[in-house]
PDB file of C-alpha atoms in Angstrom:
ATOM      1  CA  UNK J 871       7.514 -16.297  -7.307  1.00  0.00           C
ATOM      2  CA  UNK J 872       8.487 -14.620 -10.484  1.00  0.00           C
ATOM      3  CA  UNK J 873       9.449 -11.160 -11.477  1.00  0.00           C
ATOM      4  CA  UNK J 874       7.460  -8.072 -10.364  1.00  0.00           C
ATOM      5  CA  UNK J 875       4.712  -6.920 -12.597  1.00  0.00           C
ATOM      6  CA  UNK J 876       1.832  -4.352 -12.452  1.00  0.00           C
ATOM      7  CA  UNK J 877      -1.530  -5.414 -13.253  1.00  0.00           C
ATOM      8  CA  UNK J 878      -3.887  -3.122 -15.063  1.00  0.00           C
ATOM      9  CA  UNK J 879      -6.538  -3.545 -12.340  1.00  0.00           C
ATOM     10  CA  UNK J 880      -6.746  -3.942  -8.620  1.00  0.00           C
ATOM     11  CA  UNK J 881      -9.028  -3.673  -5.603  1.00  0.00           C
ATOM     12  CA  UNK J 882      -8.716  -0.916  -2.987  1.00  0.00           C
ATOM     13  CA  UNK J 883     -10.627   0.183   0.011  1.00  0.00           C
ATOM     14  CA  UNK J 884     -12.168   2.984  -1.847  1.00  0.00           C
ATOM     15  CA  UNK J 885     -12.892   0.623  -4.712  1.00  0.00           C
ATOM     16  CA  UNK J 886     -13.833  -2.751  -3.136  1.00  0.00           C
ATOM     17  CA  UNK J 887     -14.280  -5.949  -5.059  1.00  0.00           C
ATOM     18  CA  UNK J 888     -17.684  -5.883  -6.863  1.00  0.00           C
ATOM     19  CA  UNK J 889     -17.986  -2.055  -6.950  1.00  0.00           C
ATOM     20  CA  UNK J 890     -19.189  -0.582 -10.173  1.00  0.00           C
ATOM     21  CA  UNK J 891     -15.944   0.813 -11.659  1.00  0.00           C
ATOM     22  CA  UNK J 892     -17.802   3.181 -14.150  1.00  0.00           C
ATOM     23  CA  UNK J 893     -19.388   4.875 -11.166  1.00  0.00           C
ATOM     24  CA  UNK J 894     -16.050   6.510 -10.148  1.00  0.00           C
ATOM     25  CA  UNK J 895     -14.054   6.138 -13.358  1.00  0.00           C
ATOM     26  CA  UNK J 896     -11.605   3.725 -11.735  1.00  0.00           C
ATOM     27  CA  UNK J 897     -10.508   0.403 -13.255  1.00  0.00           C
ATOM     28  CA  UNK J 898     -12.397  -2.741 -12.507  1.00  0.00           C
ATOM     29  CA  UNK J 899     -11.663  -4.413  -9.208  1.00  0.00           C
ATOM     30  CA  UNK J 900      -9.231  -7.373  -8.888  1.00  0.00           C
ATOM     31  CA  UNK J 901     -10.640 -10.721  -8.033  1.00  0.00           C
ATOM     32  CA  UNK J 902      -9.685 -11.765  -4.497  1.00  0.00           C
ATOM     33  CA  UNK J 903      -8.984 -15.521  -3.935  1.00  0.00           C
ATOM     34  CA  UNK J 904     -11.492 -17.123  -1.591  1.00  0.00           C
ATOM     35  CA  UNK J 905      -8.963 -18.223   0.911  1.00  0.00           C
ATOM     36  CA  UNK J 906      -7.517 -14.720   1.143  1.00  0.00           C
ATOM     37  CA  UNK J 907     -11.012 -13.484   2.142  1.00  0.00           C
ATOM     38  CA  UNK J 908     -10.745 -15.841   5.264  1.00  0.00           C
ATOM     39  CA  UNK J 909      -8.260 -13.452   6.872  1.00  0.00           C
ATOM     40  CA  UNK J 910      -9.609 -10.163   8.183  1.00  0.00           C
ATOM     41  CA  UNK J 911      -8.520  -6.727   7.069  1.00  0.00           C
ATOM     42  CA  UNK J 912      -6.578  -4.509   9.487  1.00  0.00           C
ATOM     43  CA  UNK J 913      -8.556  -1.976  11.455  1.00  0.00           C
ATOM     44  CA  UNK J 914      -8.804   1.653  10.169  1.00  0.00           C
ATOM     45  CA  UNK J 915      -6.068   2.835  12.594  1.00  0.00           C
ATOM     46  CA  UNK J 916      -3.744  -0.040  11.548  1.00  0.00           C
ATOM     47  CA  UNK J 917      -4.256   0.567   7.906  1.00  0.00           C
ATOM     48  CA  UNK J 918      -3.436   4.300   8.449  1.00  0.00           C
ATOM     49  CA  UNK J 919      -0.247   3.249  10.333  1.00  0.00           C
ATOM     50  CA  UNK J 920       0.760   0.857   7.494  1.00  0.00           C
ATOM     51  CA  UNK J 921       0.055   3.709   4.913  1.00  0.00           C
ATOM     52  CA  UNK J 922       2.344   6.025   6.818  1.00  0.00           C
ATOM     53  CA  UNK J 923       4.977   3.304   6.861  1.00  0.00           C
ATOM     54  CA  UNK J 924       4.761   2.561   3.196  1.00  0.00           C
ATOM     55  CA  UNK J 925       4.842   6.380   2.462  1.00  0.00           C
ATOM     56  CA  UNK J 926       7.955   6.869   4.569  1.00  0.00           C
ATOM     57  CA  UNK J 927       9.810   3.604   3.872  1.00  0.00           C
ATOM     58  CA  UNK J 928       8.255   2.177   0.670  1.00  0.00           C
ATOM     59  CA  UNK J 929       6.423  -1.059   0.288  1.00  0.00           C
ATOM     60  CA  UNK J 930       8.543  -3.766   1.820  1.00  0.00           C
ATOM     61  CA  UNK J 931       6.602  -6.867   0.472  1.00  0.00           C
ATOM     62  CA  UNK J 932       5.108  -7.209  -3.025  1.00  0.00           C
ATOM     63  CA  UNK J 933       1.478  -7.935  -3.329  1.00  0.00           C
ATOM     64  CA  UNK J 934       1.066 -11.480  -4.564  1.00  0.00           C
ATOM     65  CA  UNK J 935      -1.250 -12.454  -7.619  1.00  0.00           C
ATOM     66  CA  UNK J 936      -1.769 -15.806  -9.321  1.00  0.00           C
ATOM     67  CA  UNK J 937      -1.054 -16.272 -12.984  1.00  0.00           C
ATOM     68  CA  UNK J 938      -4.742 -15.201 -13.809  1.00  0.00           C
ATOM     69  CA  UNK J 939      -4.353 -11.861 -11.859  1.00  0.00           C
ATOM     70  CA  UNK J 940      -6.281 -13.110  -8.719  1.00  0.00           C
ATOM     71  CA  UNK J 941      -5.027 -11.593  -5.478  1.00  0.00           C
ATOM     72  CA  UNK J 942      -3.543 -14.253  -3.174  1.00  0.00           C
ATOM     73  CA  UNK J 943      -1.847 -12.081  -0.598  1.00  0.00           C
ATOM     74  CA  UNK J 944      -1.568  -8.301   0.175  1.00  0.00           C
ATOM     75  CA  UNK J 945      -5.080  -6.777   0.438  1.00  0.00           C
ATOM     76  CA  UNK J 946      -3.969  -4.690   3.370  1.00  0.00           C
ATOM     77  CA  UNK J 947      -0.775  -3.582   1.552  1.00  0.00           C
ATOM     78  CA  UNK J 948      -2.983  -2.663  -1.440  1.00  0.00           C
ATOM     79  CA  UNK J 949      -5.292  -0.607   0.540  1.00  0.00           C
ATOM     80  CA  UNK J 950      -2.491   1.067   2.420  1.00  0.00           C
ATOM     81  CA  UNK J 951      -0.589   1.974  -0.823  1.00  0.00           C
ATOM     82  CA  UNK J 952      -3.878   3.634  -1.980  1.00  0.00           C
ATOM     83  CA  UNK J 953      -4.136   5.660   1.218  1.00  0.00           C
ATOM     84  CA  UNK J 954      -0.557   6.607   1.028  1.00  0.00           C
ATOM     85  CA  UNK J 955      -0.766   7.539  -2.723  1.00  0.00           C
ATOM     86  CA  UNK J 956       2.025   5.053  -3.549  1.00  0.00           C
ATOM     87  CA  UNK J 957       1.912   2.962  -6.685  1.00  0.00           C
ATOM     88  CA  UNK J 958       1.766  -0.741  -5.368  1.00  0.00           C
ATOM     89  CA  UNK J 959       4.204  -3.484  -6.502  1.00  0.00           C
ATOM     90  CA  UNK J 960       3.010  -6.837  -7.476  1.00  0.00           C
ATOM     91  CA  UNK J 961       4.463 -10.284  -8.141  1.00  0.00           C
ATOM     92  CA  UNK J 962       3.114 -13.310  -9.704  1.00  0.00           C
ATOM     93  CA  UNK J 963       3.025 -16.708  -7.821  1.00  0.00           C
ATOM     94  CA  UNK J 964       3.871 -19.543 -10.219  1.00  0.00           C
ATOM     95  CA  UNK J 965       3.657 -22.431  -7.875  1.00  0.00           C
ATOM     96  CA  UNK J 966       1.197 -25.358  -8.095  1.00  0.00           C
ATOM     97  CA  UNK J 967      -0.810 -24.665  -4.834  1.00  0.00           C
ATOM     98  CA  UNK J 968      -1.497 -21.088  -3.770  1.00  0.00           C
ATOM     99  CA  UNK J 969      -2.991 -22.384  -0.496  1.00  0.00           C
ATOM    100  CA  UNK J 970       0.438 -23.199   0.945  1.00  0.00           C
TER     101      UNK J 970
END
């Protein structure tokens, strides 16, 4: 992985992938890698717990994007950051196989 960067757009629970960004004046959704979608999201209670943790202790792990800005890992962290009102941190995966 490379240095942390902040993309200009991302997906959140309140602004899911495919939502109309103009409808709520938020930026367009971040594309989620198909393999990432194979893993389930946390339950609402678990997301609230993660949000509380992130608010109290900060985000421990970066959200991982590929070089095209596609989300590879961290959908739950991203949603929890939004719930907590914390600006998420991102990093870019620069390897040759994001499925590993």
